[in-house]
Coordinates of C-alpha atoms in Angstrom, one line a residue:
X1 CA 0.0 0.0 0.0
X2 CA 1.3 3.5 -0.9
X3 CA 2.7 5.3 2.1
X4 CA 0.6 8.2 3.4
X5 CA 2.0 10.9 5.7
X6 CA -1.1 10.8 7.9
X7 CA -0.5 7.1 8.8
X8 CA 3.2 7.5 9.3
X9 CA 2.6 10.6 11.6
X10 CA 0.1 8.5 13.5
X11 CA 2.6 5.7 14.1
X12 CA 5.3 8.1 15.2
X13 CA 3.0 9.8 17.7
X14 CA 1.7 6.5 19.0
X15 CA 5.1 4.9 19.4
X16 CA 6.1 8.0 21.4
X17 CA 3.1 7.5 23.7
X18 CA 4.0 3.8 24.1
X19 CA 7.5 4.8 25.3
X20 CA 6.2 7.6 27.4
X21 CA 3.5 5.4 28.9
X22 CA 6.0 2.8 29.9
X23 CA 8.4 5.4 31.4
X24 CA 5.8 7.0 33.6
X25 CA 4.2 3.7 34.8
X26 CA 6.3 3.4 38.0
X27 CA 4.9 6.7 39.2
X28 CA 1.1 6.2 38.8
X29 CA 0.5 4.7 42.3
X30 CA 1.7 7.8 44.1
X31 CA 0.0 10.5 42.0
X32 CA -3.6 10.8 40.9
X33 CA -2.5 13.1 38.1
X34 CA 0.1 10.6 36.7
X35 CA -2.4 7.8 37.0
X36 CA -4.9 9.9 35.0
X37 CA -2.3 10.6 32.3
X38 CA -1.2 7.0 32.2
X39 CA -4.8 5.6 32.0
X40 CA -5.8 8.2 29.5
X41 CA -3.0 7.2 27.2
X42 CA -3.7 3.5 27.6
X43 CA -7.4 3.9 26.6
X44 CA -6.2 4.4 23.0
X45 CA -2.5 4.0 22.2
X46 CA -2.4 0.2 21.7
X47 CA -6.0 -0.1 20.2
X48 CA -5.0 2.6 17.7
X49 CA -1.7 0.8 16.9
X50 CA -3.7 -2.4 16.4
X51 CA -6.3 -0.6 14.3
X52 CA -3.5 0.7 12.0
X53 CA -2.0 -2.8 11.8
X54 CA -5.3 -4.1 10.6
X55 CA -5.7 -1.2 8.1
X56 CA -2.4 -2.3 6.5
X57 CA -3.3 -6.0 6.4
X58 CA -5.4 -5.7 3.2
X59 CA -3.1 -8.3 1.4
X60 CA -3.4 -10.9 4.1
X61 CA -4.6 -14.4 3.3
X62 CA -2.5 -16.7 1.1
X63 CA 0.0 -19.3 2.3
X64 CA 3.1 -17.4 1.1
X65 CA 2.0 -14.3 3.0
X66 CA 1.6 -16.2 6.2
X67 CA 5.0 -17.8 5.8
X68 CA 6.5 -14.4 5.2
X69 CA 4.7 -13.0 8.2
X70 CA 6.0 -15.9 10.4
X71 CA 9.5 -14.9 9.4
X72 CA 8.8 -11.2 10.0
X73 CA 7.1 -11.7 13.4
X74 CA 7.7 -15.0 15.1
X75 CA 11.5 -15.2 14.5
X76 CA 12.1 -11.8 16.0
X77 CA 9.8 -12.8 18.8
X78 CA 11.9 -15.8 19.6
X79 CA 15.2 -13.9 19.3
X80 CA 14.1 -11.0 21.6
X81 CA 12.5 -13.4 24.0
X82 CA 15.9 -14.9 24.5
X83 CA 17.7 -11.6 24.5
X84 CA 15.3 -10.0 27.1
X85 CA 15.7 -13.1 29.3
X86 CA 19.5 -12.6 29.3
X87 CA 19.1 -8.9 29.8
X88 CA 16.8 -9.4 32.8
X89 CA 19.4 -11.6 34.4
X90 CA 22.2 -9.1 33.7
X91 CA 20.3 -6.2 35.4
X92 CA 19.1 -8.3 38.3
X93 CA 15.4 -8.0 37.4
X94 CA 13.1 -10.3 39.4
X95 CA 9.6 -11.6 38.8
X96 CA 10.0 -12.7 35.2
X97 CA 9.5 -16.1 33.6
X98 CA 12.0 -17.8 31.4
X99 CA 9.4 -19.4 29.1
X100 CA 9.2 -18.9 25.3
X101 CA 5.4 -19.0 25.5
X102 CA 5.0 -16.2 28.1
X103 CA 6.0 -13.1 26.1
X104 CA 8.3 -10.8 27.9
X105 CA 6.7 -7.4 28.5
X106 CA 5.9 -5.8 25.1
X107 CA 6.8 -8.8 22.9
X108 CA 3.2 -10.0 23.2
X109 CA 2.4 -7.7 20.3
X110 CA 4.4 -9.7 17.8
X111 CA 2.8 -13.0 18.8
X112 CA -0.7 -11.5 18.7
X113 CA -0.1 -9.7 15.4
X114 CA 0.7 -13.0 13.8
X115 CA -2.4 -14.6 15.3
X116 CA -4.6 -11.7 14.1
X117 CA -3.5 -12.3 10.6
X118 CA -4.4 -16.0 11.0
X119 CA -7.8 -15.1 12.4
X120 CA -8.3 -12.7 9.5
X121 CA -8.2 -15.6 7.0
X122 CA -11.6 -16.6 8.3
X123 CA -13.1 -13.3 9.4
X124 CA -12.6 -11.5 6.1
X125 CA -15.0 -14.1 4.6
X126 CA -17.8 -12.9 7.0
X127 CA -19.8 -9.8 6.4
X128 CA -18.1 -6.9 8.2
X129 CA -20.9 -6.1 10.8
X130 CA -21.4 -9.8 11.6
X131 CA -17.7 -10.4 11.8
X132 CA -17.2 -7.4 14.2
X133 CA -20.1 -8.6 16.3
X134 CA -18.5 -12.1 16.6
X135 CA -15.1 -10.7 17.3
X136 CA -16.4 -8.5 20.1
X137 CA -18.5 -11.3 21.5
X138 CA -15.3 -13.5 21.7
X139 CA -13.4 -10.7 23.3
X140 CA -16.1 -10.5 26.0
X141 CA -16.4 -14.2 26.6
X142 CA -12.7 -15.0 27.1
X143 CA -12.6 -12.8 30.2
X144 CA -14.7 -15.4 32.0
X145 CA -12.0 -18.1 31.6
X146 CA -9.0 -17.8 33.9
X147 CA -7.0 -20.2 31.8
X148 CA -6.9 -17.7 28.9
X149 CA -4.3 -15.2 30.1
X150 CA -0.7 -14.2 29.4
X151 CA 0.4 -17.6 28.0
X152 CA 0.7 -17.4 24.2
X153 CA -0.7 -13.8 24.6
X154 CA -4.1 -15.4 24.1
X155 CA -6.2 -13.0 26.2
X156 CA -4.8 -9.9 24.4
X157 CA -5.1 -11.6 21.0
X158 CA -8.8 -12.2 21.4
X159 CA -9.6 -9.0 23.3
X160 CA -7.8 -6.6 20.9
X161 CA -8.8 -8.4 17.7
X162 CA -11.9 -6.3 17.1
X163 CA -9.7 -3.2 16.7
X164 CA -7.5 -5.1 14.1
X165 CA -10.6 -6.3 12.3
X166 CA -12.1 -2.8 12.3
X167 CA -8.9 -1.4 10.8
X168 CA -9.0 -4.1 8.1
X169 CA -12.5 -3.1 7.0
X170 CA -11.8 0.6 7.0
X171 CA -10.7 2.5 3.9
X172 CA -8.5 5.6 3.7
X173 CA -11.6 7.6 2.9
X174 CA -13.3 6.3 6.1
X175 CA -10.3 7.3 8.2
X176 CA -9.7 10.7 6.6
X177 CA -13.4 11.5 7.2
X178 CA -12.3 12.1 10.7
X179 CA -10.5 15.2 9.5
X180 CA -13.7 17.2 9.1
X181 CA -13.9 20.2 11.3
X182 CA -17.1 19.2 13.1
X183 CA -15.6 15.7 13.9
X184 CA -12.5 17.3 15.3
X185 CA -14.5 19.6 17.5
X186 CA -16.6 16.8 18.9
X187 CA -13.4 14.7 19.4
X188 CA -11.9 17.4 21.7
X189 CA -14.9 17.2 23.9
X190 CA -14.7 13.4 24.0
X191 CA -11.0 13.4 24.8
X192 CA -11.5 15.9 27.7
X193 CA -14.5 13.9 28.9
X194 CA -12.6 10.7 29.2
X195 CA -9.7 12.4 30.9
X196 CA -12.1 13.9 33.5
X197 CA -13.8 10.5 33.9
X198 CA -10.5 8.8 34.5
X199 CA -9.4 11.4 37.0
X200 CA -12.5 11.0 39.1
X201 CA -12.3 7.2 38.9
X202 CA -8.7 6.6 40.2
X203 CA -9.5 3.1 41.5
X204 CA -10.2 1.8 38.0
X205 CA -7.9 -1.2 37.4
X206 CA -5.4 -0.7 34.6
X207 CA -5.8 -4.4 33.9
X208 CA -8.9 -3.6 31.9
X209 CA -6.9 -1.7 29.4
X210 CA -4.0 -4.1 29.3
X211 CA -6.4 -7.0 28.5
X212 CA -4.3 -9.8 29.9
X213 CA -6.3 -10.8 32.9
X214 CA -9.6 -12.6 33.5
X215 CA -12.6 -10.9 35.0
X216 CA -12.0 -12.8 38.3
X217 CA -8.5 -11.4 38.6
X218 CA -10.0 -7.9 37.8
X219 CA -12.5 -8.2 40.6
X220 CA -15.7 -8.6 38.5
X221 CA -16.3 -12.3 37.9
X222 CA -20.0 -11.8 37.1
X223 CA -20.3 -8.5 35.4
X224 CA -16.9 -8.3 33.7
X225 CA -18.4 -8.6 30.2
X226 CA -20.4 -5.4 30.7
X227 CA -17.3 -3.6 32.0
X228 CA -15.3 -4.8 29.0
X229 CA -18.0 -3.7 26.6
X230 CA -17.8 -0.2 28.1
X231 CA -14.0 -0.3 27.8
X232 CA -14.4 -1.3 24.1
X233 CA -16.7 1.7 23.6
X234 CA -14.4 4.1 25.3
X235 CA -11.3 2.9 23.5
X236 CA -13.1 3.0 20.1
X237 CA -14.2 6.6 20.8
X238 CA -10.7 7.5 21.9
X239 CA -9.0 5.9 18.9
X240 CA -11.1 7.9 16.4
X241 CA -10.8 11.1 18.5
X242 CA -7.0 10.9 18.5
X243 CA -6.8 10.0 14.8
X244 CA -8.9 13.1 14.1
X245 CA -6.0 15.3 15.3
X246 CA -3.1 13.5 13.5
X247 CA -1.5 15.9 11.0
X248 CA -1.9 14.9 7.4
X249 CA 1.1 16.8 6.0
X250 CA 4.7 15.6 5.7
X251 CA 6.8 16.7 8.7
X252 CA 10.3 16.1 9.9
X253 CA 9.2 13.2 12.0
X254 CA 7.0 11.5 9.3
X255 CA 9.8 9.3 8.0
X256 CA 10.2 7.8 11.5
X257 CA 6.8 6.2 11.0
X258 CA 8.5 3.5 8.9
X259 CA 10.7 2.5 11.8
X260 CA 8.3 2.0 14.7
X261 CA 8.9 -1.7 15.0
X262 CA 12.5 -1.0 15.9
X263 CA 11.5 1.4 18.6
X264 CA 8.9 -1.0 19.9
X265 CA 11.3 -3.9 20.3
X266 CA 14.3 -2.0 21.5
X267 CA 12.9 0.6 23.9
X268 CA 12.4 -2.0 26.6
X269 CA 16.1 -2.1 27.2
X270 CA 16.0 1.5 28.3
X271 CA 12.7 1.3 30.2
X272 CA 13.6 -1.9 32.2
X273 CA 17.0 -0.4 33.1
X274 CA 15.4 2.8 34.3
X275 CA 13.0 0.9 36.4
X276 CA 15.6 -1.4 37.9
X277 CA 18.0 1.4 38.6
X278 CA 15.2 3.7 39.9
X279 CA 16.7 6.6 38.1
X280 CA 13.8 9.0 38.0
X281 CA 11.6 10.8 40.4
X282 CA 8.5 13.0 39.7
X283 CA 8.0 16.0 42.0
X284 CA 6.6 18.6 39.6
X285 CA 5.2 19.1 36.1
X286 CA 8.7 20.0 34.9
X287 CA 9.7 16.4 35.7
X288 CA 6.9 15.0 33.6
X289 CA 8.1 17.2 30.7
X290 CA 11.6 15.9 31.2
X291 CA 10.4 12.3 30.9
X292 CA 8.5 13.3 27.8
X293 CA 11.7 14.7 26.3
X294 CA 13.6 11.5 27.3
X295 CA 10.9 9.4 25.6
X296 CA 11.2 11.5 22.4
X297 CA 15.0 11.1 22.5
X298 CA 14.6 7.3 22.8
X299 CA 12.3 7.3 19.8
X300 CA 14.8 9.4 17.7
X301 CA 17.8 7.3 18.9
X302 CA 16.2 4.0 18.1
X303 CA 15.1 5.3 14.7
X304 CA 18.6 6.5 13.8
X305 CA 20.4 4.9 10.9
X306 CA 23.3 3.4 13.1
X307 CA 20.8 1.7 15.3
X308 CA 18.7 0.5 12.4
X309 CA 21.8 -0.9 10.7
X310 CA 23.0 -2.8 13.8
X311 CA 19.7 -4.2 14.8
X312 CA 18.3 -5.0 11.4
X313 CA 19.6 -8.6 11.3
X314 CA 17.8 -9.3 14.5
X315 CA 14.5 -7.6 13.6
X316 CA 14.3 -8.2 9.9
X317 CA 16.7 -11.0 9.3
X318 CA 18.6 -8.9 6.8
X319 CA 21.8 -6.8 6.7
X320 CA 20.8 -4.6 3.7
X321 CA 21.5 -1.4 5.6
X322 CA 25.0 -2.4 6.6
X323 CA 25.7 -3.6 3.0
X324 CA 24.5 -0.3 1.5
X325 CA 26.7 1.6 4.0
X326 CA 29.8 -0.3 3.0
X327 CA 28.9 -0.2 -0.7
X328 CA 28.5 3.6 -0.5
X329 CA 31.7 3.9 1.5
X330 CA 33.6 1.8 -1.1
X331 CA 32.1 3.8 -4.0
X332 CA 33.3 7.1 -2.3
X333 CA 36.8 5.7 -1.9
X334 CA 36.9 4.7 -5.6
X335 CA 35.9 8.2 -6.5
X336 CA 38.8 9.6 -4.5

């Protein structure tokens, strides 16, 4: 699919919020304001990412595509699962599991993304509205089964799949309709309303937004399905409200939208070290701005050409960037 500045801008902004959300997470228990900011971000940033992944899955379906996808997603998953295990040992992190089928931290997305493409093989044969209804119903039901949890990223796969499927069925025209002035005005009200709602409901368990726990674990064994349905509605509203304000023009950061997978897989080395070393404290609004600047710096660093070249063999199974670098260097030497 032809690249569009709007979608690349969206991916850059969302990956920044992923990094920023992870960097502020240790501080949410001691500050209602930080908890509100964290929860507000989490109502939409991963659903929006998943929505965009579905949007760009139009070519999904045949056997060759699935094999290519397995190489693109499952091999990096296995590689980084091993690397993160070794890294956790090196920094003295406790409370993790050395199991290939329990994704370390953010690696669940790779496993789930592969599964969403597999699910799409069947769901794209179903009329869109019926398929969405079935996907949402599955997402509601799985919460009643404690066995469906973090292992194999099953809970998140089923719970977040409706956003992937919705993205698949949306066209560029559908998405860009959000840019209408009236839609943007309404979206501002909705964004503010959700922020206020989160602020006055500080006891809301973030597990509802992370989608990896059963209703029993979340304290609502009987009415969890209703709560998740409300979370679906809130996240859907937030996704479209945020997308309404994504710039459509080419900007300096737009090109970084092609490199978000690198940031996603690599930023955990920074975040986990920061948490283990207890490097940061938040005592004022300036501290929050500082963490936002650090988050942006991480995004830019992990999107830089040197980092891309070094990590490409692990993430893409290719060394084309390094080869181009040495080829260009050799060509320049021949000129001189």
